[in-house]
PDB file of C-alpha atoms in Angstrom:
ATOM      1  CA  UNK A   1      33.227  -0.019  92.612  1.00  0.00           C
ATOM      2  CA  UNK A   2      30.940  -2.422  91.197  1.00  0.00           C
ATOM      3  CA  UNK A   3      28.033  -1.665  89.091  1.00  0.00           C
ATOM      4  CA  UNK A   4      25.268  -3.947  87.441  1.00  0.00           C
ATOM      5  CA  UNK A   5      23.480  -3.617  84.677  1.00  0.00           C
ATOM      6  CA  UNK A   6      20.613  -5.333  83.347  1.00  0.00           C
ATOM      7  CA  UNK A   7      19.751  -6.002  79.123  1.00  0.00           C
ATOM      8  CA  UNK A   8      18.431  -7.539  76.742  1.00  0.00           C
ATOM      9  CA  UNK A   9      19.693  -7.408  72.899  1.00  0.00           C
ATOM     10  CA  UNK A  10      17.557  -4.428  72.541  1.00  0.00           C
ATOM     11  CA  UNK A  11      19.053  -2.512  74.612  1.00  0.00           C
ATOM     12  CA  UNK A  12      21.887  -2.407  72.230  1.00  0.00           C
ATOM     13  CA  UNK A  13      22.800   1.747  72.114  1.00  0.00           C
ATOM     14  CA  UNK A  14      22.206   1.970  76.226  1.00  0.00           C
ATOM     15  CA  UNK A  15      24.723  -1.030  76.977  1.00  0.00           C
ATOM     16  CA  UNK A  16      27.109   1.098  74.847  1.00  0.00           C
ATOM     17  CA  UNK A  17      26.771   4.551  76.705  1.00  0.00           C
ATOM     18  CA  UNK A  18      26.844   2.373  80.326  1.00  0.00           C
ATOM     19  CA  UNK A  19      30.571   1.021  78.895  1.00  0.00           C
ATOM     20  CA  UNK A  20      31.470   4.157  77.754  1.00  0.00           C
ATOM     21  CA  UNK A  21      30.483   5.785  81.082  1.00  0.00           C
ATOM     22  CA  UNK A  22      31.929   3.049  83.234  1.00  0.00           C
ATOM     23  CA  UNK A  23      35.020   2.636  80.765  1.00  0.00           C
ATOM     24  CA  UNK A  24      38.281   2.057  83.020  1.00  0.00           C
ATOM     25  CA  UNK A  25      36.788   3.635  86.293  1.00  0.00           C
ATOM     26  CA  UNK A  26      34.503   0.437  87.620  1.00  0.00           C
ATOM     27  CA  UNK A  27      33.656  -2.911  86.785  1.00  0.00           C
ATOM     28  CA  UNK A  28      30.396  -3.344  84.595  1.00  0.00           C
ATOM     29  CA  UNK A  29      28.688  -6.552  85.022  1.00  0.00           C
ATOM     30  CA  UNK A  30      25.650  -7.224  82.521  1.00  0.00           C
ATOM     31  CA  UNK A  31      23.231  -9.810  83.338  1.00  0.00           C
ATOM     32  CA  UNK A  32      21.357 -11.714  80.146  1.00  0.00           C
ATOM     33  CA  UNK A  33      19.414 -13.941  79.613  1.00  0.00           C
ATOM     34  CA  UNK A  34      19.881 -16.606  77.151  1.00  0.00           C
ATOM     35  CA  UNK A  35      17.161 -15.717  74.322  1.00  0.00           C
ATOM     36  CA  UNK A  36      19.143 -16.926  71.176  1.00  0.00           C
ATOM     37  CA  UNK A  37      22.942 -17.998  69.811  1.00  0.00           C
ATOM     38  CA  UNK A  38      23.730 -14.360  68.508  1.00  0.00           C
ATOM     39  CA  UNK A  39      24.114 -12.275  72.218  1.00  0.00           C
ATOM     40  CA  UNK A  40      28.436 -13.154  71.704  1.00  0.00           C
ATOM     41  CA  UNK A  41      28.175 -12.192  68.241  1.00  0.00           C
ATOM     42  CA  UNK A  42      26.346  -8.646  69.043  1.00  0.00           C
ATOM     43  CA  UNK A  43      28.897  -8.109  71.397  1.00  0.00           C
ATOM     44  CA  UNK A  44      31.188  -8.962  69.052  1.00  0.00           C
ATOM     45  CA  UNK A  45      30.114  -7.098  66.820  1.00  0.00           C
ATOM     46  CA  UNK A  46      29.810  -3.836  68.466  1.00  0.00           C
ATOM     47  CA  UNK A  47      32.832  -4.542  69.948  1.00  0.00           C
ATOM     48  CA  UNK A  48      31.826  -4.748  74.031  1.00  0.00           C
ATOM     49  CA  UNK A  49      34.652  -6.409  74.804  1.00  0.00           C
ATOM     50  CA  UNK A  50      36.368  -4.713  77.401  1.00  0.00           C
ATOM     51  CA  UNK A  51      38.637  -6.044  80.851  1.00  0.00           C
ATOM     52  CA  UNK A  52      36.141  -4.222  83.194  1.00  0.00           C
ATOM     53  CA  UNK A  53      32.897  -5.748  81.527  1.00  0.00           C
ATOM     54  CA  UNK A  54      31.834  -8.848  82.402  1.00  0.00           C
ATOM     55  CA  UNK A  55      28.554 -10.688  81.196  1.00  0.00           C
ATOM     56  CA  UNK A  56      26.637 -12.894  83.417  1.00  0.00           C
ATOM     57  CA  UNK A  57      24.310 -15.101  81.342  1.00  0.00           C
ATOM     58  CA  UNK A  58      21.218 -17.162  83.602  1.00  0.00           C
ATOM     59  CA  UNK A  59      20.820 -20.236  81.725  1.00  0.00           C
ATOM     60  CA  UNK A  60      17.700 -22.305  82.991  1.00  0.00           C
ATOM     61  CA  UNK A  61      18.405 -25.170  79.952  1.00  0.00           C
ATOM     62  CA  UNK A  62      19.719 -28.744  80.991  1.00  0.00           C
ATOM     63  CA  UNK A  63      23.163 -28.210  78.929  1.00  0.00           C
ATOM     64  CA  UNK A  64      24.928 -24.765  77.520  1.00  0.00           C
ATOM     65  CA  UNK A  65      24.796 -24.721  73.526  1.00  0.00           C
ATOM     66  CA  UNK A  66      27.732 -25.517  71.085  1.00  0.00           C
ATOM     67  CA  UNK A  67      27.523 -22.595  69.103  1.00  0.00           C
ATOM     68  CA  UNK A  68      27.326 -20.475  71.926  1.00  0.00           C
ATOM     69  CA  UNK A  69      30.406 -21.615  73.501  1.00  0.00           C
ATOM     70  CA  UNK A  70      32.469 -21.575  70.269  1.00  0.00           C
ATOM     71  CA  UNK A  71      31.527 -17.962  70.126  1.00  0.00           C
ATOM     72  CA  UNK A  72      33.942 -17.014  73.070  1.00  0.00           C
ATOM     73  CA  UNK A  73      36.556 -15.492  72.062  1.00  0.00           C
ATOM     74  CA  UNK A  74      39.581 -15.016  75.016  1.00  0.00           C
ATOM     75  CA  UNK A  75      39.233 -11.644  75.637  1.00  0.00           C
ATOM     76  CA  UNK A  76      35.723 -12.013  77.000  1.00  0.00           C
ATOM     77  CA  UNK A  77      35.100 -12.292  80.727  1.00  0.00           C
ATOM     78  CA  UNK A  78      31.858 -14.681  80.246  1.00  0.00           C
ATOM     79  CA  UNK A  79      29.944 -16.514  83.366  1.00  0.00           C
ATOM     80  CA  UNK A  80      27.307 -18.711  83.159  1.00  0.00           C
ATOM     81  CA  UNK A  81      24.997 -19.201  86.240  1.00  0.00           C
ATOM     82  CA  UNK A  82      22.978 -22.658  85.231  1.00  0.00           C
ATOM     83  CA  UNK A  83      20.181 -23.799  87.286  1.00  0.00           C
ATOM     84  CA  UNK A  84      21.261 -27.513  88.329  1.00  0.00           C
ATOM     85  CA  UNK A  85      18.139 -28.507  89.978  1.00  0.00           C
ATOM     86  CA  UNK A  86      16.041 -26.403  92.049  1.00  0.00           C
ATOM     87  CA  UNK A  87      17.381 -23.674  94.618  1.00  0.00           C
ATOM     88  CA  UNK A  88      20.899 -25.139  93.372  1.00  0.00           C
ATOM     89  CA  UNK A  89      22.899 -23.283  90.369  1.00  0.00           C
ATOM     90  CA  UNK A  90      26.245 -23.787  88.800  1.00  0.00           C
ATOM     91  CA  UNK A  91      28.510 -21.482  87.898  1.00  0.00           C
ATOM     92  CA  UNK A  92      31.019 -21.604  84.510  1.00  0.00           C
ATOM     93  CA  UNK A  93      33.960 -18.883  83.954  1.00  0.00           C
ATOM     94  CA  UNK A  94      35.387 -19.224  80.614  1.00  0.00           C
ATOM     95  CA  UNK A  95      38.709 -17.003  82.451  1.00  0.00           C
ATOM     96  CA  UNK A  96      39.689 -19.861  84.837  1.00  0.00           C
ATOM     97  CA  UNK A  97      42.269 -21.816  82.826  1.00  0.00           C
ATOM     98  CA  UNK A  98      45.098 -19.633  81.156  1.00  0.00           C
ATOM     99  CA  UNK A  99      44.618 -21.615  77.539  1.00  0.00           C
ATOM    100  CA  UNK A 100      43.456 -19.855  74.527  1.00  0.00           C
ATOM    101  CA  UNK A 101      39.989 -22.201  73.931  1.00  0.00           C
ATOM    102  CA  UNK A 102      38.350 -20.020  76.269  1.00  0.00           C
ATOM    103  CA  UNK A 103      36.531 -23.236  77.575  1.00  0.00           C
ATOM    104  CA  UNK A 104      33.328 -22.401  79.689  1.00  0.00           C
ATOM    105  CA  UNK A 105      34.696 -24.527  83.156  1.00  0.00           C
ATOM    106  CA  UNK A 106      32.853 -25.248  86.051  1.00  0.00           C
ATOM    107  CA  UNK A 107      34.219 -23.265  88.815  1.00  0.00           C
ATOM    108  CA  UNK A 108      31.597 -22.910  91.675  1.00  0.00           C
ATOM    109  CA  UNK A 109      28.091 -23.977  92.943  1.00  0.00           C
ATOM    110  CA  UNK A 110      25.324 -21.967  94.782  1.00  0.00           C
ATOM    111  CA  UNK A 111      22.494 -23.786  96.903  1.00  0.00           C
ATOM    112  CA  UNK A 112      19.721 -21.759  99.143  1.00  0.00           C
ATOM    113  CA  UNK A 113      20.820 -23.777 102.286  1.00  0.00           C
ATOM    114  CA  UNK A 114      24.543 -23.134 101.623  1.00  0.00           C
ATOM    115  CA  UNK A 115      25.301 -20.554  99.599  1.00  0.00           C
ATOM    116  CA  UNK A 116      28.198 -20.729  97.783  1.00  0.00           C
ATOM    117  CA  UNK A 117      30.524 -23.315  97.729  1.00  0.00           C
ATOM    118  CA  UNK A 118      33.869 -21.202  97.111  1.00  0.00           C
ATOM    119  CA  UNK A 119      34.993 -17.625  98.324  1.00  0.00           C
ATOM    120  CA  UNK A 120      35.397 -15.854  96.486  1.00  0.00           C
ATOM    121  CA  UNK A 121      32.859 -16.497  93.309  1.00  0.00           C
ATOM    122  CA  UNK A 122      35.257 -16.336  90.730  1.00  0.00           C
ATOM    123  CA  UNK A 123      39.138 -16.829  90.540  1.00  0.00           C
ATOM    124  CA  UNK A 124      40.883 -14.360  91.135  1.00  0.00           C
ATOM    125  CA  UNK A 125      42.922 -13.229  87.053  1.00  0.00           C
ATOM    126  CA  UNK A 126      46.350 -12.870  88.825  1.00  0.00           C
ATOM    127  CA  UNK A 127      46.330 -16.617  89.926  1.00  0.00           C
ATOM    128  CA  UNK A 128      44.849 -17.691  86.390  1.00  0.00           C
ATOM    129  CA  UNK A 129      47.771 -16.259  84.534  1.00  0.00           C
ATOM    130  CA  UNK A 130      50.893 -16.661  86.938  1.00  0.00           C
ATOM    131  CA  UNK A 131      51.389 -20.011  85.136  1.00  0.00           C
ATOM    132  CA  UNK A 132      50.847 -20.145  81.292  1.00  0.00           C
ATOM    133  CA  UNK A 133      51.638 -23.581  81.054  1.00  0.00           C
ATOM    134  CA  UNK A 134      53.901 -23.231  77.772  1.00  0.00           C
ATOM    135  CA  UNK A 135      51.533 -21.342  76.335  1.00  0.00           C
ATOM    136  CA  UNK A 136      53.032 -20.089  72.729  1.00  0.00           C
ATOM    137  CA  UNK A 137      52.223 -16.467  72.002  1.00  0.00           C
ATOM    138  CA  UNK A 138      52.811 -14.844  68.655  1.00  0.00           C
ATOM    139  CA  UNK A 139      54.534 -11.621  68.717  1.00  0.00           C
ATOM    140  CA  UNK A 140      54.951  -8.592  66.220  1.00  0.00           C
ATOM    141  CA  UNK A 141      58.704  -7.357  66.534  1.00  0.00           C
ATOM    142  CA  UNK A 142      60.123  -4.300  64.853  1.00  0.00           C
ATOM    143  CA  UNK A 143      63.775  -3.099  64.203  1.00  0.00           C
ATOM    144  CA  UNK A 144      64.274  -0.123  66.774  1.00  0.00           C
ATOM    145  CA  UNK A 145      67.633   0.959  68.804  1.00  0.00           C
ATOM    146  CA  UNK A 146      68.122  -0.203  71.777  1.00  0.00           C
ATOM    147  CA  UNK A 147      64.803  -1.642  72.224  1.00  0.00           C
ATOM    148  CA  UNK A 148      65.141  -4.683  69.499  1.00  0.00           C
ATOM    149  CA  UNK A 149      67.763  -5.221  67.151  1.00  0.00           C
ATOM    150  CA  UNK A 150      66.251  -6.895  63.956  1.00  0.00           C
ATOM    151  CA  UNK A 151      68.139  -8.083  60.865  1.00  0.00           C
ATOM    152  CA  UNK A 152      65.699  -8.613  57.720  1.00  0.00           C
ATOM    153  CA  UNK A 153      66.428 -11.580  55.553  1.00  0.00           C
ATOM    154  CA  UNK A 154      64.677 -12.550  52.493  1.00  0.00           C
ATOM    155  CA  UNK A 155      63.670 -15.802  54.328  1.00  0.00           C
ATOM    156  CA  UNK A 156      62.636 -14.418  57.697  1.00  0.00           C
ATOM    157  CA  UNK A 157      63.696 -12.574  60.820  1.00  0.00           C
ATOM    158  CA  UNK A 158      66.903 -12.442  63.258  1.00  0.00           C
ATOM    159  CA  UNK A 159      66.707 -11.045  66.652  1.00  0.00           C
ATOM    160  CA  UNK A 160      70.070  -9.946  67.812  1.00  0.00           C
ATOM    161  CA  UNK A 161      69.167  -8.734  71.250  1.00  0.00           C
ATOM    162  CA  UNK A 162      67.749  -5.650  72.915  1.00  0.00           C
ATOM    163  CA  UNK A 163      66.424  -4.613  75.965  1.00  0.00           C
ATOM    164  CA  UNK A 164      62.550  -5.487  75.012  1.00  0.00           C
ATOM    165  CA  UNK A 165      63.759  -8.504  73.805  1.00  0.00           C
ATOM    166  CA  UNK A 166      65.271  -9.703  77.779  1.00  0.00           C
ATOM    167  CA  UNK A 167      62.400  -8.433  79.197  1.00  0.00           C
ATOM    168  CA  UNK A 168      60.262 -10.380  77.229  1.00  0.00           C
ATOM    169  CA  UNK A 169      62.430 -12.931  78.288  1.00  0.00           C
ATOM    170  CA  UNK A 170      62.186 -12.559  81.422  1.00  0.00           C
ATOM    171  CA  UNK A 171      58.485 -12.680  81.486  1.00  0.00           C
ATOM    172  CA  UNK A 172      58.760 -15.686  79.386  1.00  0.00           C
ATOM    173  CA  UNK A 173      60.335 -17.505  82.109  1.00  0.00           C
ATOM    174  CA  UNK A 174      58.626 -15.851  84.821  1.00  0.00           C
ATOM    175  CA  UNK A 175      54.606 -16.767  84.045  1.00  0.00           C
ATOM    176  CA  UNK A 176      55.558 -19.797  81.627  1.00  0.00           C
ATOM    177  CA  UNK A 177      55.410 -19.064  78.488  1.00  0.00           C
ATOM    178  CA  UNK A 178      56.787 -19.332  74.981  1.00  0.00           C
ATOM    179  CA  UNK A 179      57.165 -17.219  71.944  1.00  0.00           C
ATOM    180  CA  UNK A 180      57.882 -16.414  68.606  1.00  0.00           C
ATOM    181  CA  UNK A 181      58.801 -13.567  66.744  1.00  0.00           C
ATOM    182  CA  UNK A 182      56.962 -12.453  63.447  1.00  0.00           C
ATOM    183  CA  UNK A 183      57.520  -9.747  60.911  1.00  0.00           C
ATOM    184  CA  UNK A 184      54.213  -7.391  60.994  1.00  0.00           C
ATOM    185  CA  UNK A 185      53.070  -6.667  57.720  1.00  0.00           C
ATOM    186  CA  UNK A 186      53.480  -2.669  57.350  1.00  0.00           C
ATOM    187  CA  UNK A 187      56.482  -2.333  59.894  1.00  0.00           C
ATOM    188  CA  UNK A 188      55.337   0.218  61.615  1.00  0.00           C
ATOM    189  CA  UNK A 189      53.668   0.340  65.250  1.00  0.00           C
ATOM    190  CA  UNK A 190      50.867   2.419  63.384  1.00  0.00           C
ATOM    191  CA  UNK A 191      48.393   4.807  64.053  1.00  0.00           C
ATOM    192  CA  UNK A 192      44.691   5.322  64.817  1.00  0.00           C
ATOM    193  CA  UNK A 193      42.739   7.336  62.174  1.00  0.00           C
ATOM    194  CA  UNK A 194      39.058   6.503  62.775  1.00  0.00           C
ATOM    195  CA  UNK A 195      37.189   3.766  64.987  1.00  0.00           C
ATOM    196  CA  UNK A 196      37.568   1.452  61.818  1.00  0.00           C
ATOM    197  CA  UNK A 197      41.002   1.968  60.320  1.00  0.00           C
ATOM    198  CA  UNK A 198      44.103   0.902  62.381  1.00  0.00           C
ATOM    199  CA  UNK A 199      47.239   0.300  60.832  1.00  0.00           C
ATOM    200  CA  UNK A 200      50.723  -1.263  62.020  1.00  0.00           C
ATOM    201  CA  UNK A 201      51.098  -3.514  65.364  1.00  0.00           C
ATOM    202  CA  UNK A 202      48.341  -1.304  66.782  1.00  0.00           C
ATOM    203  CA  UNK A 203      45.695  -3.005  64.391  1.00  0.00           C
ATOM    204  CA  UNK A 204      46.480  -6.802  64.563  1.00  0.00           C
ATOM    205  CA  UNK A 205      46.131  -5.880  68.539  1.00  0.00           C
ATOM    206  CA  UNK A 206      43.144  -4.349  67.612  1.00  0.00           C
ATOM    207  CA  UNK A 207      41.392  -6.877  65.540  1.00  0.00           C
ATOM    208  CA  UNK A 208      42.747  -9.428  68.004  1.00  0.00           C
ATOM    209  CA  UNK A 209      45.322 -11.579  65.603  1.00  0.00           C
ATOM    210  CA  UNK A 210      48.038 -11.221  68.480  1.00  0.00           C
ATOM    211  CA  UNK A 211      48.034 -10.822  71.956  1.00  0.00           C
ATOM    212  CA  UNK A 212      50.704  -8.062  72.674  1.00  0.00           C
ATOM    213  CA  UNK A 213      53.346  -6.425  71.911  1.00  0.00           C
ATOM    214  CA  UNK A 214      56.433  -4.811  73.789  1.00  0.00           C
ATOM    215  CA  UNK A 215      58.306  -2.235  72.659  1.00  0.00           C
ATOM    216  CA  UNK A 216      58.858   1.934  72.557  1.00  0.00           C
ATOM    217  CA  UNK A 217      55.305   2.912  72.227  1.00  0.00           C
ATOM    218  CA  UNK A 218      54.629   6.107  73.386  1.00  0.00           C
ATOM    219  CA  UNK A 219      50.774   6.113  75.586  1.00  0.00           C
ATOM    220  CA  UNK A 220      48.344   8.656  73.846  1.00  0.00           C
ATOM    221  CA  UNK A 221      44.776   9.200  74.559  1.00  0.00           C
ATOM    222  CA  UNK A 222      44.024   8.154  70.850  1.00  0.00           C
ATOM    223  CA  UNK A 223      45.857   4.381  71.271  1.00  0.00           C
ATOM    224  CA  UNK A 224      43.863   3.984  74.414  1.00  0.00           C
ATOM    225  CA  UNK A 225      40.427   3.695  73.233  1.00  0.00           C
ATOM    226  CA  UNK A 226      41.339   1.084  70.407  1.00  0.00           C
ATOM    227  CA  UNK A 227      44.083  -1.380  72.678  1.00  0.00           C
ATOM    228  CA  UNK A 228      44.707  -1.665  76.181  1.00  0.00           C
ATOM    229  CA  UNK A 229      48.410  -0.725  77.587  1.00  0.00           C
ATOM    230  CA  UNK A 230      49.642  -2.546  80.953  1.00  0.00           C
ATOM    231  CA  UNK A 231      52.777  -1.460  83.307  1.00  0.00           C
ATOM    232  CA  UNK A 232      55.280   1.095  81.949  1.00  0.00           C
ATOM    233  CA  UNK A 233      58.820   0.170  80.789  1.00  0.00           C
ATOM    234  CA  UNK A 234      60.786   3.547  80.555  1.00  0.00           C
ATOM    235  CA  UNK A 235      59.604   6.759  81.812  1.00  0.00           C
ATOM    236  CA  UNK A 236      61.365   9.499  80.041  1.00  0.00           C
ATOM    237  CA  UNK A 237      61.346  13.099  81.159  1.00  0.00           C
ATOM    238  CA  UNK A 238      61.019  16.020  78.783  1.00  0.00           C
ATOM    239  CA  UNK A 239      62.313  19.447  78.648  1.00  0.00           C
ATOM    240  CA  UNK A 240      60.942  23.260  76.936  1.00  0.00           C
ATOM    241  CA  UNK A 241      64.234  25.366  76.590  1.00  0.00           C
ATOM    242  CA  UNK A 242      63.542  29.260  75.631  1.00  0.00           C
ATOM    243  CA  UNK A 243      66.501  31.765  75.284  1.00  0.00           C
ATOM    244  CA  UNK A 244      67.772  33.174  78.607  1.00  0.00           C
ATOM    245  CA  UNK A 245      66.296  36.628  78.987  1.00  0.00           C
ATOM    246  CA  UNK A 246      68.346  40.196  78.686  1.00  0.00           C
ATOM    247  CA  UNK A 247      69.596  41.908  81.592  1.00  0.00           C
ATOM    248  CA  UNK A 248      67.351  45.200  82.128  1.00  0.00           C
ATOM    249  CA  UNK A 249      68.355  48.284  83.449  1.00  0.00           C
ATOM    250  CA  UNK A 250      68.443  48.836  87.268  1.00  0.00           C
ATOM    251  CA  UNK A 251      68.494  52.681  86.910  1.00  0.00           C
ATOM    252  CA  UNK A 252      64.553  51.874  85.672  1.00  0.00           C
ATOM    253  CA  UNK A 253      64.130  49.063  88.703  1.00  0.00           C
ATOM    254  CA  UNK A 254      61.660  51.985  90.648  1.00  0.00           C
ATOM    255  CA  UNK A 255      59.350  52.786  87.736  1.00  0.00           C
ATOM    256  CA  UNK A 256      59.328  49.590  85.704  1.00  0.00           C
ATOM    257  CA  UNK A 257      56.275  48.265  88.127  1.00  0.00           C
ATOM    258  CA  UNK A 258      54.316  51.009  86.751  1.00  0.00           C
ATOM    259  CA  UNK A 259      54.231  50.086  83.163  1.00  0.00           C
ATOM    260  CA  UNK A 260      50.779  51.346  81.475  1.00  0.00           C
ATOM    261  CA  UNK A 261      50.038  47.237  80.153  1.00  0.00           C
ATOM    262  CA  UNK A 262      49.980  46.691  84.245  1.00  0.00           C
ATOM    263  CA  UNK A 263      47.734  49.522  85.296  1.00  0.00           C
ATOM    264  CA  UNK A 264      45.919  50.410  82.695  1.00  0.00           C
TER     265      UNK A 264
END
């Protein structure tokens, strides 16, 4: 399902309660219009970045300006639809290279006689990232049985194995990337308390200083609306145990149906 959605930086508090309504059940595209450099920091700012928003920005200038280009930030999905000359437009997707610059790149063109030049618009995110090109990512690691094995030194970090640890391996090899372990400040995978305090690995994902983080993190509805969780690793099942009941009395079997707390 996909649902548009037309603002301005006025429109501020509705843009919010369309994400919220849309949030992970369709893809909300927002169409601006390039008044000023400060739309990426509003969004920023309120924090509209989500993987089902997208932002479509109509740009009728000759070129696209610095500062708003070094305002994307990765996680955005930002497009640009630039008028070339007339009935002809170009189309920029700052999503199209699996870097970290988040570089607005030229990825289509749209003329009346034509159409567009590509199928489909945009590239597809599951080609974009099967190949990180040694890409170095930065991960948080804790000491937890049998998921990591972590010895602390005074001087740093030693990862001695664990099953998070191969998987992450395997990935590694898999889509082309590297990595490196890092101690996270408070040890902890933390905890949500309001919309603005986020402790442990849960706030550096949060405020966006790392990218991810593997490891035994349980899914609550809490952790959901602050980061975003992908496949599961381990599905674990749980039991309730009660104490087996007493054996009644079959010389009371006929009459027992007719206890007064059933008919009365």
């Amino acid at each position: 399902m996909l649902n548009y959605y037309t603002s301005t930086l006025k429109d501020e508090n509705l843009l919010t309660t369309m994400l919220l309504k849309f949030h992970n059940s369709s893809i909300l595209t927002v169409v601006h219009k390039v008044e000023d450099d400060e739309t990426l920091i509003k969004i920023k700012s309120e924090d509209l970045i989500q993987r089902n928003l997208m932002y479509i920005f109509i740009l009728n200038k000759v070129s696209i300006n610095i500062f708003f280009q070094n305002s994307i930030v990765e996680a955005m999905r930002i497009c640009i639809v630039k008028l070339r000359k007339p009935e002809m437009y170009q189309i920029y997707y700052n999503q199209a290279t699996p870097n970290e610059h988040s570089q607005l790149k030229l990825v289509n063109w749209w003329s009346k006689d034509r159409g567009l030049f590509h199928h489909p618009l945009l590239p597809k995110t599951d080609k974009v990232y099967a190949n990180f090109q040694g890409r170095t990512f930065h991960i948080p690691v804790l000491h937890k049985p049998p998921w990591n094995f972590v010895t602390y030194q005074n001087d740093g970090i030693i990862i001695e194995g664990g099953r998070d640890d191969k998987v992450l391996t395997l990935l590694a090899n898999k889509l082309n990337f590297r990595y490196k372990y890092f101690d996270p400040p408070d040890r902890s995978q933390g905890s949500v308390f309001n919309n603005t305090t986020i402790k442990g690995v849960l706030g550096l994902i949060w405020q966006r200083e790392v990218q991810l983080f593997i490891g035994d993190l349980t899914v609550t509805y809490e952790r959901s609306q602050v980061v975003e969780f992908s496949f599961l690793t381990l599905a674990d099942n749980e039991v309730l145990l009660t104490h087996a009941p007493k054996i009644l009395n079959e010389g009371l079997a006929l009459v027992r149906s007719f206890h007064w707390e059933v008919w009365s």
